[in-house]
mmCIF file of C-alpha atoms in Angstrom:
data_model
loop_
_atom_site.group_PDB
_atom_site.id
_atom_site.type_symbol
_atom_site.label_atom_id
_atom_site.label_comp_id
_atom_site.label_asym_id
_atom_site.label_seq_id
_atom_site.Cartn_x
_atom_site.Cartn_y
_atom_site.Cartn_z
ATOM 1 C CA UNK J 12 13.090 -125.397 -66.260
ATOM 2 C CA UNK J 13 13.479 -121.941 -67.638
ATOM 3 C CA UNK J 14 16.838 -121.152 -68.590
ATOM 4 C CA UNK J 15 16.376 -117.577 -66.146
ATOM 5 C CA UNK J 16 15.245 -114.126 -67.230
ATOM 6 C CA UNK J 17 16.941 -112.129 -68.943
ATOM 7 C CA UNK J 18 17.012 -108.254 -70.075
ATOM 8 C CA UNK J 19 18.449 -107.339 -73.036
ATOM 9 C CA UNK J 20 18.940 -103.701 -74.282
ATOM 10 C CA UNK J 21 18.522 -103.657 -78.079
ATOM 11 C CA UNK J 22 19.704 -99.936 -78.773
ATOM 12 C CA UNK J 23 17.469 -97.342 -80.150
ATOM 13 C CA UNK J 24 14.148 -98.289 -81.490
ATOM 14 C CA UNK J 25 11.590 -96.384 -83.933
ATOM 15 C CA UNK J 26 8.358 -97.466 -83.549
ATOM 16 C CA UNK J 27 5.417 -97.627 -86.365
ATOM 17 C CA UNK J 28 3.961 -94.513 -84.749
ATOM 18 C CA UNK J 29 7.604 -92.505 -85.940
ATOM 19 C CA UNK J 30 8.725 -91.879 -82.459
ATOM 20 C CA UNK J 31 11.561 -93.032 -81.067
ATOM 21 C CA UNK J 32 13.567 -94.307 -77.570
ATOM 22 C CA UNK J 33 16.964 -94.176 -77.211
ATOM 23 C CA UNK J 34 17.191 -97.929 -75.794
ATOM 24 C CA UNK J 35 14.665 -101.022 -76.149
ATOM 25 C CA UNK J 36 14.920 -103.275 -72.952
ATOM 26 C CA UNK J 37 13.077 -106.486 -73.528
ATOM 27 C CA UNK J 38 12.586 -109.106 -70.944
ATOM 28 C CA UNK J 39 12.330 -112.519 -72.113
ATOM 29 C CA UNK J 40 12.833 -116.037 -70.993
ATOM 30 C CA UNK J 41 14.227 -119.047 -72.943
ATOM 31 C CA UNK J 42 13.194 -122.874 -72.091
ATOM 32 C CA UNK J 43 15.736 -126.044 -73.782
ATOM 33 C CA UNK J 44 18.651 -125.784 -75.565
ATOM 34 C CA UNK J 45 18.934 -124.566 -79.673
ATOM 35 C CA UNK J 46 20.125 -126.873 -82.020
ATOM 36 C CA UNK J 47 19.831 -124.648 -85.118
ATOM 37 C CA UNK J 48 16.479 -125.150 -86.035
ATOM 38 C CA UNK J 49 14.073 -125.978 -83.399
ATOM 39 C CA UNK J 50 13.295 -122.648 -82.440
ATOM 40 C CA UNK J 51 9.719 -122.066 -80.925
ATOM 41 C CA UNK J 52 8.345 -118.523 -80.102
ATOM 42 C CA UNK J 53 5.528 -118.319 -77.957
ATOM 43 C CA UNK J 54 3.385 -114.799 -77.897
ATOM 44 C CA UNK J 55 1.794 -113.819 -74.926
ATOM 45 C CA UNK J 56 -2.015 -112.559 -74.670
ATOM 46 C CA UNK J 57 -2.924 -109.158 -73.751
ATOM 47 C CA UNK J 58 -1.449 -108.943 -69.981
ATOM 48 C CA UNK J 59 0.815 -112.092 -70.183
ATOM 49 C CA UNK J 60 4.822 -111.824 -69.275
ATOM 50 C CA UNK J 61 7.382 -113.558 -70.755
ATOM 51 C CA UNK J 62 7.081 -116.240 -67.687
ATOM 52 C CA UNK J 63 5.317 -118.673 -70.083
ATOM 53 C CA UNK J 64 5.827 -121.935 -68.253
ATOM 54 C CA UNK J 65 8.018 -123.393 -64.847
ATOM 55 C CA UNK J 66 5.947 -122.154 -62.203
ATOM 56 C CA UNK J 67 3.255 -123.155 -60.058
ATOM 57 C CA UNK J 68 -0.580 -124.443 -61.587
ATOM 58 C CA UNK J 69 -2.202 -121.872 -62.662
ATOM 59 C CA UNK J 70 -6.126 -121.850 -61.307
ATOM 60 C CA UNK J 71 -7.517 -118.771 -63.013
ATOM 61 C CA UNK J 72 -6.513 -116.223 -65.243
ATOM 62 C CA UNK J 73 -5.695 -113.759 -62.939
ATOM 63 C CA UNK J 74 -2.543 -115.466 -62.358
ATOM 64 C CA UNK J 75 -1.748 -116.163 -66.303
ATOM 65 C CA UNK J 76 1.092 -113.688 -65.803
ATOM 66 C CA UNK J 77 3.099 -116.237 -63.844
ATOM 67 C CA UNK J 78 3.940 -119.359 -66.101
ATOM 68 C CA UNK J 79 0.537 -118.468 -68.111
ATOM 69 C CA UNK J 80 0.884 -121.567 -70.184
ATOM 70 C CA UNK J 81 2.398 -123.818 -68.016
ATOM 71 C CA UNK J 82 0.281 -126.777 -68.732
ATOM 72 C CA UNK J 83 1.220 -126.461 -72.255
ATOM 73 C CA UNK J 84 4.752 -125.504 -72.311
ATOM 74 C CA UNK J 85 7.545 -127.789 -70.560
ATOM 75 C CA UNK J 86 9.499 -131.331 -70.462
ATOM 76 C CA UNK J 87 6.985 -133.614 -72.188
ATOM 77 C CA UNK J 88 4.152 -131.055 -72.932
ATOM 78 C CA UNK J 89 2.750 -129.955 -76.110
ATOM 79 C CA UNK J 90 5.232 -127.561 -76.604
ATOM 80 C CA UNK J 91 7.955 -129.830 -75.364
ATOM 81 C CA UNK J 92 11.157 -128.166 -74.110
ATOM 82 C CA UNK J 93 13.299 -131.374 -74.297
ATOM 83 C CA UNK J 94 12.783 -130.943 -78.340
ATOM 84 C CA UNK J 95 12.139 -127.555 -78.741
ATOM 85 C CA UNK J 96 13.991 -124.467 -77.828
ATOM 86 C CA UNK J 97 11.488 -122.167 -76.701
ATOM 87 C CA UNK J 98 11.521 -118.071 -76.550
ATOM 88 C CA UNK J 99 9.043 -116.012 -74.690
ATOM 89 C CA UNK J 100 9.687 -112.268 -74.718
ATOM 90 C CA UNK J 101 7.473 -109.417 -72.930
ATOM 91 C CA UNK J 102 6.147 -106.915 -75.519
ATOM 92 C CA UNK J 103 7.209 -103.370 -75.862
ATOM 93 C CA UNK J 104 4.341 -101.117 -73.581
ATOM 94 C CA UNK J 105 4.119 -103.981 -71.109
ATOM 95 C CA UNK J 106 4.973 -103.525 -67.262
ATOM 96 C CA UNK J 107 6.778 -106.887 -67.084
ATOM 97 C CA UNK J 108 10.248 -105.930 -67.440
ATOM 98 C CA UNK J 109 10.286 -104.784 -71.351
ATOM 99 C CA UNK J 110 9.949 -101.027 -72.114
ATOM 100 C CA UNK J 111 6.886 -99.289 -71.687
ATOM 101 C CA UNK J 112 5.102 -96.525 -69.757
ATOM 102 C CA UNK J 113 6.318 -97.562 -66.430
ATOM 103 C CA UNK J 114 10.161 -97.894 -67.442
ATOM 104 C CA UNK J 115 12.678 -95.007 -67.073
ATOM 105 C CA UNK J 116 12.933 -92.871 -69.794
ATOM 106 C CA UNK J 117 16.908 -92.702 -69.582
ATOM 107 C CA UNK J 118 16.878 -89.102 -70.550
ATOM 108 C CA UNK J 119 14.681 -87.710 -67.614
ATOM 109 C CA UNK J 120 15.352 -90.100 -64.770
ATOM 110 C CA UNK J 121 11.935 -90.747 -64.950
ATOM 111 C CA UNK J 122 9.024 -93.011 -65.898
ATOM 112 C CA UNK J 123 7.949 -92.611 -69.341
ATOM 113 C CA UNK J 124 4.405 -92.416 -68.626
ATOM 114 C CA UNK J 125 2.020 -91.198 -71.266
ATOM 115 C CA UNK J 126 5.173 -89.944 -73.048
ATOM 116 C CA UNK J 127 6.014 -93.424 -74.163
ATOM 117 C CA UNK J 128 5.497 -93.687 -77.889
ATOM 118 C CA UNK J 129 2.064 -95.359 -79.062
ATOM 119 C CA UNK J 130 3.206 -99.035 -80.009
ATOM 120 C CA UNK J 131 1.311 -101.519 -82.517
ATOM 121 C CA UNK J 132 1.359 -105.717 -82.763
ATOM 122 C CA UNK J 133 3.734 -104.745 -85.530
ATOM 123 C CA UNK J 134 6.432 -103.172 -83.038
ATOM 124 C CA UNK J 135 5.863 -106.069 -81.232
ATOM 125 C CA UNK J 136 6.892 -108.366 -83.794
ATOM 126 C CA UNK J 137 9.657 -105.903 -85.177
ATOM 127 C CA UNK J 138 10.844 -106.202 -81.342
ATOM 128 C CA UNK J 139 11.017 -110.294 -81.119
ATOM 129 C CA UNK J 140 12.818 -110.105 -84.403
ATOM 130 C CA UNK J 141 15.654 -108.034 -83.256
ATOM 131 C CA UNK J 142 15.661 -110.150 -79.741
ATOM 132 C CA UNK J 143 15.842 -113.137 -82.054
ATOM 133 C CA UNK J 144 18.783 -111.873 -83.719
ATOM 134 C CA UNK J 145 20.623 -110.855 -80.533
ATOM 135 C CA UNK J 146 20.127 -114.775 -79.526
ATOM 136 C CA UNK J 147 21.414 -115.774 -83.078
ATOM 137 C CA UNK J 148 18.024 -117.565 -84.088
ATOM 138 C CA UNK J 149 17.492 -116.874 -88.139
ATOM 139 C CA UNK J 150 14.611 -118.930 -88.484
ATOM 140 C CA UNK J 151 12.060 -120.338 -86.345
ATOM 141 C CA UNK J 152 10.690 -123.832 -86.304
ATOM 142 C CA UNK J 153 7.248 -122.143 -85.485
ATOM 143 C CA UNK J 154 5.639 -119.127 -83.842
ATOM 144 C CA UNK J 155 2.474 -119.410 -81.465
ATOM 145 C CA UNK J 156 0.144 -117.438 -79.424
ATOM 146 C CA UNK J 157 -3.183 -116.960 -78.042
ATOM 147 C CA UNK J 158 -5.425 -113.842 -78.235
ATOM 148 C CA UNK J 159 -3.298 -110.779 -79.367
ATOM 149 C CA UNK J 160 -0.791 -113.107 -79.256
ATOM 150 C CA UNK J 161 -2.400 -114.889 -82.108
ATOM 151 C CA UNK J 162 -2.407 -111.537 -83.972
ATOM 152 C CA UNK J 163 1.412 -111.554 -83.260
ATOM 153 C CA UNK J 164 1.615 -114.566 -84.808
ATOM 154 C CA UNK J 165 -0.376 -113.510 -88.129
ATOM 155 C CA UNK J 166 1.937 -110.559 -88.254
ATOM 156 C CA UNK J 167 5.040 -112.687 -88.012
ATOM 157 C CA UNK J 168 3.198 -114.590 -91.327
ATOM 158 C CA UNK J 169 2.850 -111.142 -92.720
ATOM 159 C CA UNK J 170 6.072 -109.627 -92.362
ATOM 160 C CA UNK J 171 8.559 -112.404 -92.105
ATOM 161 C CA UNK J 172 7.059 -115.337 -93.931
ATOM 162 C CA UNK J 173 10.632 -116.880 -94.813
ATOM 163 C CA UNK J 174 11.383 -116.607 -90.700
ATOM 164 C CA UNK J 175 9.202 -119.483 -89.947
ATOM 165 C CA UNK J 176 7.822 -122.430 -90.760
ATOM 166 C CA UNK J 177 4.849 -123.298 -89.144
ATOM 167 C CA UNK J 178 1.982 -120.670 -87.445
ATOM 168 C CA UNK J 179 -0.140 -121.577 -84.857
ATOM 169 C CA UNK J 180 -3.119 -119.456 -84.555
ATOM 170 C CA UNK J 181 -4.802 -119.581 -81.374
ATOM 171 C CA UNK J 182 -8.360 -117.991 -80.205
ATOM 172 C CA UNK J 183 -7.386 -114.838 -82.103
ATOM 173 C CA UNK J 184 -9.004 -113.010 -85.351
ATOM 174 C CA UNK J 185 -7.637 -110.803 -88.443
ATOM 175 C CA UNK J 186 -9.292 -107.863 -86.314
ATOM 176 C CA UNK J 187 -11.446 -107.055 -83.514
ATOM 177 C CA UNK J 188 -15.173 -106.716 -84.717
ATOM 178 C CA UNK J 189 -16.961 -103.664 -83.238
ATOM 179 C CA UNK J 190 -18.671 -105.152 -79.864
ATOM 180 C CA UNK J 191 -15.420 -105.361 -78.788
ATOM 181 C CA UNK J 192 -13.774 -102.338 -79.823
ATOM 182 C CA UNK J 193 -16.692 -100.752 -78.090
ATOM 183 C CA UNK J 194 -16.175 -102.646 -75.075
ATOM 184 C CA UNK J 195 -12.301 -101.841 -74.874
ATOM 185 C CA UNK J 196 -13.305 -98.284 -75.452
ATOM 186 C CA UNK J 197 -15.398 -98.313 -72.274
ATOM 187 C CA UNK J 198 -12.597 -100.138 -69.811
ATOM 188 C CA UNK J 199 -10.003 -97.168 -71.293
ATOM 189 C CA UNK J 200 -12.436 -94.645 -70.570
ATOM 190 C CA UNK J 201 -12.732 -96.239 -67.042
ATOM 191 C CA UNK J 202 -9.064 -95.671 -66.804
ATOM 192 C CA UNK J 203 -8.533 -92.554 -67.945
ATOM 193 C CA UNK J 204 -11.910 -90.939 -65.940
ATOM 194 C CA UNK J 205 -10.612 -91.978 -62.596
ATOM 195 C CA UNK J 206 -9.128 -89.123 -60.876
ATOM 196 C CA UNK J 207 -5.948 -91.009 -59.866
ATOM 197 C CA UNK J 208 -5.270 -91.414 -63.691
ATOM 198 C CA UNK J 209 -4.023 -87.770 -63.745
ATOM 199 C CA UNK J 210 -3.299 -87.683 -67.498
ATOM 200 C CA UNK J 211 -1.362 -90.738 -66.814
ATOM 201 C CA UNK J 212 1.499 -89.119 -64.623
ATOM 202 C CA UNK J 213 0.526 -91.020 -61.594
ATOM 203 C CA UNK J 214 4.042 -92.817 -60.769
ATOM 204 C CA UNK J 215 5.767 -90.871 -57.922
ATOM 205 C CA UNK J 216 9.061 -91.407 -56.393
ATOM 206 C CA UNK J 217 10.549 -93.765 -53.524
ATOM 207 C CA UNK J 218 9.079 -91.322 -50.996
ATOM 208 C CA UNK J 219 5.664 -92.457 -49.725
ATOM 209 C CA UNK J 220 6.025 -95.581 -51.953
ATOM 210 C CA UNK J 221 2.924 -96.876 -50.474
ATOM 211 C CA UNK J 222 2.649 -100.286 -52.977
ATOM 212 C CA UNK J 223 6.504 -100.823 -53.075
ATOM 213 C CA UNK J 224 6.389 -100.283 -56.910
ATOM 214 C CA UNK J 225 7.778 -96.739 -57.381
ATOM 215 C CA UNK J 226 4.347 -94.775 -56.693
ATOM 216 C CA UNK J 227 3.145 -92.473 -54.164
ATOM 217 C CA UNK J 228 -0.272 -94.932 -53.320
ATOM 218 C CA UNK J 229 -2.470 -92.781 -55.622
ATOM 219 C CA UNK J 230 -2.580 -94.612 -58.683
ATOM 220 C CA UNK J 231 -5.817 -95.585 -60.642
ATOM 221 C CA UNK J 232 -6.691 -98.787 -59.263
ATOM 222 C CA UNK J 233 -10.359 -98.132 -59.566
ATOM 223 C CA UNK J 234 -10.000 -97.309 -63.160
ATOM 224 C CA UNK J 235 -7.887 -100.222 -63.894
ATOM 225 C CA UNK J 236 -10.018 -102.881 -61.740
ATOM 226 C CA UNK J 237 -13.141 -101.661 -63.962
ATOM 227 C CA UNK J 238 -11.345 -101.925 -67.334
ATOM 228 C CA UNK J 239 -10.522 -105.767 -65.651
ATOM 229 C CA UNK J 240 -13.893 -106.626 -64.958
ATOM 230 C CA UNK J 241 -14.915 -105.391 -68.490
ATOM 231 C CA UNK J 242 -12.382 -107.887 -70.102
ATOM 232 C CA UNK J 243 -13.134 -110.716 -67.715
ATOM 233 C CA UNK J 244 -16.411 -110.343 -69.036
ATOM 234 C CA UNK J 245 -15.706 -110.793 -72.328
ATOM 235 C CA UNK J 246 -13.464 -113.822 -71.659
ATOM 236 C CA UNK J 247 -16.186 -115.561 -70.415
ATOM 237 C CA UNK J 248 -19.416 -117.238 -72.182
ATOM 238 C CA UNK J 249 -22.877 -117.085 -71.177
ATOM 239 C CA UNK J 250 -23.043 -120.744 -70.255
ATOM 240 C CA UNK J 251 -19.590 -120.972 -68.120
ATOM 241 C CA UNK J 252 -21.033 -117.794 -66.286
ATOM 242 C CA UNK J 253 -24.443 -119.511 -65.611
ATOM 243 C CA UNK J 254 -22.842 -122.432 -64.554
ATOM 244 C CA UNK J 255 -20.206 -120.811 -61.884
ATOM 245 C CA UNK J 256 -22.232 -118.074 -60.709
ATOM 246 C CA UNK J 257 -26.113 -118.460 -61.743
ATOM 247 C CA UNK J 258 -27.993 -115.462 -59.885
ATOM 248 C CA UNK J 259 -26.695 -116.873 -56.302
ATOM 249 C CA UNK J 260 -25.772 -114.474 -53.655
ATOM 250 C CA UNK J 261 -22.211 -114.002 -52.353
ATOM 251 C CA UNK J 262 -23.139 -114.789 -48.971
ATOM 252 C CA UNK J 263 -23.409 -112.560 -45.703
ATOM 253 C CA UNK J 264 -19.662 -112.861 -45.094
ATOM 254 C CA UNK J 265 -18.753 -111.389 -48.827
ATOM 255 C CA UNK J 266 -17.266 -108.027 -48.661
ATOM 256 C CA UNK J 267 -18.965 -105.270 -50.685
ATOM 257 C CA UNK J 268 -16.367 -102.291 -50.337
ATOM 258 C CA UNK J 269 -14.109 -102.231 -53.546
ATOM 259 C CA UNK J 270 -16.792 -99.666 -54.844
ATOM 260 C CA UNK J 271 -18.859 -97.174 -53.490
ATOM 261 C CA UNK J 272 -22.189 -98.169 -53.808
ATOM 262 C CA UNK J 273 -25.649 -96.075 -53.681
ATOM 263 C CA UNK J 274 -27.682 -96.266 -50.529
ATOM 264 C CA UNK J 275 -30.150 -98.808 -51.987
ATOM 265 C CA UNK J 276 -27.937 -101.420 -52.672
ATOM 266 C CA UNK J 277 -27.742 -102.464 -49.264
ATOM 267 C CA UNK J 278 -31.439 -103.994 -50.089
ATOM 268 C CA UNK J 279 -30.307 -105.793 -53.208
ATOM 269 C CA UNK J 280 -28.108 -109.062 -52.639
ATOM 270 C CA UNK J 281 -24.083 -109.116 -53.451
ATOM 271 C CA UNK J 282 -23.877 -111.728 -55.918
ATOM 272 C CA UNK J 283 -21.149 -114.364 -56.673
ATOM 273 C CA UNK J 284 -20.655 -112.921 -60.137
ATOM 274 C CA UNK J 285 -20.160 -109.200 -58.609
ATOM 275 C CA UNK J 286 -17.691 -110.878 -55.776
ATOM 276 C CA UNK J 287 -16.270 -112.524 -58.325
ATOM 277 C CA UNK J 288 -15.431 -109.400 -60.583
ATOM 278 C CA UNK J 289 -14.400 -107.510 -57.623
ATOM 279 C CA UNK J 290 -12.007 -110.050 -56.798
ATOM 280 C CA UNK J 291 -10.532 -110.165 -59.907
ATOM 281 C CA UNK J 292 -10.188 -106.532 -60.485
ATOM 282 C CA UNK J 293 -8.539 -105.963 -57.133
ATOM 283 C CA UNK J 294 -5.717 -108.626 -57.739
ATOM 284 C CA UNK J 295 -5.282 -107.286 -61.247
ATOM 285 C CA UNK J 296 -4.896 -103.732 -60.313
ATOM 286 C CA UNK J 297 -2.476 -104.813 -57.598
ATOM 287 C CA UNK J 298 -0.115 -106.542 -60.217
ATOM 288 C CA UNK J 299 -0.389 -104.249 -63.562
ATOM 289 C CA UNK J 300 0.015 -100.548 -64.507
ATOM 290 C CA UNK J 301 -2.924 -98.861 -65.687
ATOM 291 C CA UNK J 302 -0.931 -96.878 -68.390
ATOM 292 C CA UNK J 303 0.373 -100.378 -69.913
ATOM 293 C CA UNK J 304 -3.064 -101.629 -69.886
ATOM 294 C CA UNK J 305 -3.810 -98.422 -71.859
ATOM 295 C CA UNK J 306 -1.323 -99.189 -74.468
ATOM 296 C CA UNK J 307 -1.265 -102.758 -74.807
ATOM 297 C CA UNK J 308 -5.485 -102.545 -75.093
ATOM 298 C CA UNK J 309 -5.021 -99.565 -78.207
ATOM 299 C CA UNK J 310 -2.204 -101.913 -79.951
ATOM 300 C CA UNK J 311 -4.817 -104.963 -80.322
ATOM 301 C CA UNK J 312 -7.807 -102.493 -81.120
ATOM 302 C CA UNK J 313 -5.289 -101.159 -83.873
ATOM 303 C CA UNK J 314 -4.733 -104.550 -84.955
ATOM 304 C CA UNK J 315 -5.713 -105.178 -89.142
ATOM 305 C CA UNK J 316 -3.982 -107.750 -90.726
ATOM 306 C CA UNK J 317 -5.068 -106.550 -94.193
ATOM 307 C CA UNK J 318 -3.760 -103.572 -93.464
ATOM 308 C CA UNK J 319 -1.502 -101.996 -96.641
ATOM 309 C CA UNK J 320 -3.149 -104.831 -98.470
ATOM 310 C CA UNK J 321 -6.162 -105.381 -100.679
ATOM 311 C CA UNK J 322 -7.169 -108.467 -98.072
ATOM 312 C CA UNK J 323 -6.081 -110.978 -95.778
ATOM 313 C CA UNK J 324 -5.054 -113.250 -98.538
ATOM 314 C CA UNK J 325 -2.895 -110.682 -100.058
ATOM 315 C CA UNK J 326 -1.003 -109.764 -96.746
ATOM 316 C CA UNK J 327 -0.278 -113.700 -95.964
ATOM 317 C CA UNK J 328 0.333 -114.055 -99.925
ATOM 318 C CA UNK J 329 3.941 -114.403 -99.294
ATOM 319 C CA UNK J 330 3.884 -117.314 -96.201
ATOM 320 C CA UNK J 331 4.607 -120.681 -97.751
ATOM 321 C CA UNK J 332 4.741 -122.699 -94.807
ATOM 322 C CA UNK J 333 2.023 -124.455 -92.612
ATOM 323 C CA UNK J 334 -0.907 -122.849 -90.486
ATOM 324 C CA UNK J 335 -2.692 -123.959 -87.682
ATOM 325 C CA UNK J 336 -5.914 -121.991 -86.742
ATOM 326 C CA UNK J 337 -7.485 -123.075 -83.267
ATOM 327 C CA UNK J 338 -10.804 -121.952 -81.929
ATOM 328 C CA UNK J 339 -13.474 -122.438 -79.309
ATOM 329 C CA UNK J 340 -17.031 -122.798 -79.717
ATOM 330 C CA UNK J 341 -17.911 -120.934 -76.686
ATOM 331 C CA UNK J 342 -15.528 -118.111 -77.290
ATOM 332 C CA UNK J 343 -17.557 -114.988 -78.583
ATOM 333 C CA UNK J 344 -14.482 -112.824 -78.465
ATOM 334 C CA UNK J 345 -12.575 -114.322 -81.264
ATOM 335 C CA UNK J 346 -15.186 -116.414 -82.559
ATOM 336 C CA UNK J 347 -15.091 -119.820 -84.755
ATOM 337 C CA UNK J 348 -16.450 -118.018 -87.521
ATOM 338 C CA UNK J 349 -13.277 -115.439 -87.783
ATOM 339 C CA UNK J 350 -10.780 -117.980 -87.238
ATOM 340 C CA UNK J 351 -12.402 -119.846 -90.651
ATOM 341 C CA UNK J 352 -12.134 -116.253 -92.168
ATOM 342 C CA UNK J 353 -8.373 -116.580 -91.465
ATOM 343 C CA UNK J 354 -8.527 -120.295 -92.307
ATOM 344 C CA UNK J 355 -9.613 -119.336 -95.857
ATOM 345 C CA UNK J 356 -7.186 -116.729 -96.099
ATOM 346 C CA UNK J 357 -4.331 -118.789 -95.703
ATOM 347 C CA UNK J 358 -5.889 -121.214 -97.766
ATOM 348 C CA UNK J 359 -6.321 -119.139 -100.632
ATOM 349 C CA UNK J 360 -2.738 -119.001 -100.835
ATOM 350 C CA UNK J 361 -1.870 -122.398 -100.982
ATOM 351 C CA UNK J 362 -0.484 -123.156 -97.720
ATOM 352 C CA UNK J 363 -1.116 -126.346 -96.035
ATOM 353 C CA UNK J 364 -3.854 -125.079 -93.389
ATOM 354 C CA UNK J 365 -6.091 -126.565 -90.908
ATOM 355 C CA UNK J 366 -8.924 -125.322 -88.771
ATOM 356 C CA UNK J 367 -9.251 -127.162 -85.350
ATOM 357 C CA UNK J 368 -12.351 -126.173 -84.038
ATOM 358 C CA UNK J 369 -12.876 -127.379 -80.021
ATOM 359 C CA UNK J 370 -16.085 -127.764 -78.204
ATOM 360 C CA UNK J 371 -16.081 -125.570 -75.447
ATOM 361 C CA UNK J 372 -18.364 -123.908 -72.714
ATOM 362 C CA UNK J 373 -15.247 -121.875 -71.496
ATOM 363 C CA UNK J 374 -15.219 -119.045 -73.676
ATOM 364 C CA UNK J 375 -12.266 -117.056 -74.594
ATOM 365 C CA UNK J 376 -10.530 -118.250 -71.578
ATOM 366 C CA UNK J 377 -10.596 -121.956 -72.895
ATOM 367 C CA UNK J 378 -6.723 -121.623 -74.415
ATOM 368 C CA UNK J 379 -5.874 -121.334 -70.946
ATOM 369 C CA UNK J 380 -7.603 -123.235 -69.103
ATOM 370 C CA UNK J 381 -8.386 -126.640 -71.460
ATOM 371 C CA UNK J 382 -4.968 -127.562 -71.780
ATOM 372 C CA UNK J 383 -6.009 -131.120 -72.436
ATOM 373 C CA UNK J 384 -7.794 -130.434 -75.588
ATOM 374 C CA UNK J 385 -5.359 -127.476 -76.861
ATOM 375 C CA UNK J 386 -2.211 -129.639 -76.355
ATOM 376 C CA UNK J 387 -2.804 -132.885 -78.555
ATOM 377 C CA UNK J 388 -3.616 -130.628 -81.962
ATOM 378 C CA UNK J 389 -0.442 -128.048 -80.598
ATOM 379 C CA UNK J 390 1.864 -130.916 -80.063
ATOM 380 C CA UNK J 391 0.677 -133.113 -83.265
ATOM 381 C CA UNK J 392 0.968 -129.748 -85.774
ATOM 382 C CA UNK J 393 4.412 -129.166 -84.309
ATOM 383 C CA UNK J 394 6.029 -132.412 -85.182
ATOM 384 C CA UNK J 395 4.249 -133.208 -88.465
ATOM 385 C CA UNK J 396 2.204 -130.111 -89.477
ATOM 386 C CA UNK J 397 -1.184 -130.732 -90.691
ATOM 387 C CA UNK J 398 -1.124 -134.492 -91.092
ATOM 388 C CA UNK J 399 -0.339 -134.676 -87.430
ATOM 389 C CA UNK J 400 -3.225 -137.319 -85.842
ATOM 390 C CA UNK J 401 -5.015 -135.181 -83.273
ATOM 391 C CA UNK J 402 -5.122 -132.263 -85.878
ATOM 392 C CA UNK J 403 -8.547 -131.974 -87.825
ATOM 393 C CA UNK J 404 -9.959 -129.236 -90.136
ATOM 394 C CA UNK J 405 -13.061 -127.721 -90.881
ATOM 395 C CA UNK J 406 -12.866 -128.977 -94.532
ATOM 396 C CA UNK J 407 -12.089 -132.164 -96.370
ATOM 397 C CA UNK J 408 -8.504 -132.832 -96.945
ATOM 398 C CA UNK J 409 -8.141 -133.062 -101.300
ATOM 399 C CA UNK J 410 -7.316 -136.987 -100.550
ATOM 400 C CA UNK J 411 -10.327 -137.020 -98.217
ATOM 401 C CA UNK J 412 -8.592 -139.111 -95.552
ATOM 402 C CA UNK J 413 -5.633 -136.777 -94.458
ATOM 403 C CA UNK J 414 -7.636 -135.179 -91.730
ATOM 404 C CA UNK J 415 -11.091 -135.277 -90.369
ATOM 405 C CA UNK J 416 -13.463 -132.837 -90.773
ATOM 406 C CA UNK J 417 -14.906 -131.172 -87.552
ATOM 407 C CA UNK J 418 -17.970 -128.211 -87.389
ATOM 408 C CA UNK J 419 -18.731 -128.281 -91.536
ATOM 409 C CA UNK J 420 -22.073 -127.465 -90.828
ATOM 410 C CA UNK J 421 -21.031 -124.022 -89.352
ATOM 411 C CA UNK J 422 -19.813 -122.708 -92.637
ATOM 412 C CA UNK J 423 -22.193 -124.264 -95.207
ATOM 413 C CA UNK J 424 -24.330 -122.413 -97.286
#
């Protein structure tokens, strides 16, 4: 279904931090055919890739880099690739083909490591704009993204308000709250205190490449695994964890060798929730780069929609398209209340806006694992904007009938 993975060099690129690299490479995929006004940009989440669709069905979030939104994007799906020309690009700072810490510095012939410039969500947006220029796409029918990909969408509405007609922000917020910042800080320290991180200089040559990835095998896998475990706890809700794991033991056959344990640990049960986290951490550390995880989480931590403006509404003041905010009741990473604040910011600009709240116990992961509930409002909004039949809002429309209110009690005084 994909038109094939591509990598393009976009020339010299100066990051928001003021540092430059001589060649910015962006890995991207396109789906469908461009007719001049049907382009939809999909912005991936923290550890996603350009491969948004067309792969095997994903059963859990550990595989989100592989066709990570295949249930939403594709022929006949919510983002219908027989109707829309879909573009998804791996963001700078990542490790799935675009320039980032593990990519090669052309001036030294060695991986950049932590010499790679700090990246921001604004840098992602600017790089995407340059990619679209390369592809001959001046304007977008829509930009859609979930989690930090939703922040990427907000930055599009802020920086390029005349270049998109519709903005779809799924399970995101204008900025991280202190609790999420604290958890990200612990995850980052899990990586940087791993002795194998070595100040970010853990890349080796091809000799002794035990992992087949250009490394010498002594990579900070434990630190990265711990960081990912913290992330997974953030992505799940209390109720979903209780339903999935409870306090059950993982059983006699379960391995407990991922991390060194204290001698007394053998007396106590190795629980299913521990086994799950160990598995997720191990598999993630096999496919992702520790420095890239540091760079991307710091970009998310740093993001603030109102930066440089009086407030969020002021930042969005030039956007005159339509906006859809989608949130989930069980998501404590990016809450319903945070999405409602974003909706209010869009409404203050007089942009046609809907905040569609979905009852879900899945936590933050709901935007990935509940396509049957995410797909209909997205599809109808792409086709008809806020007037779409499957699109609901948290407040009454002016005519009282255009779309039904949802969860108004959450925001009443």
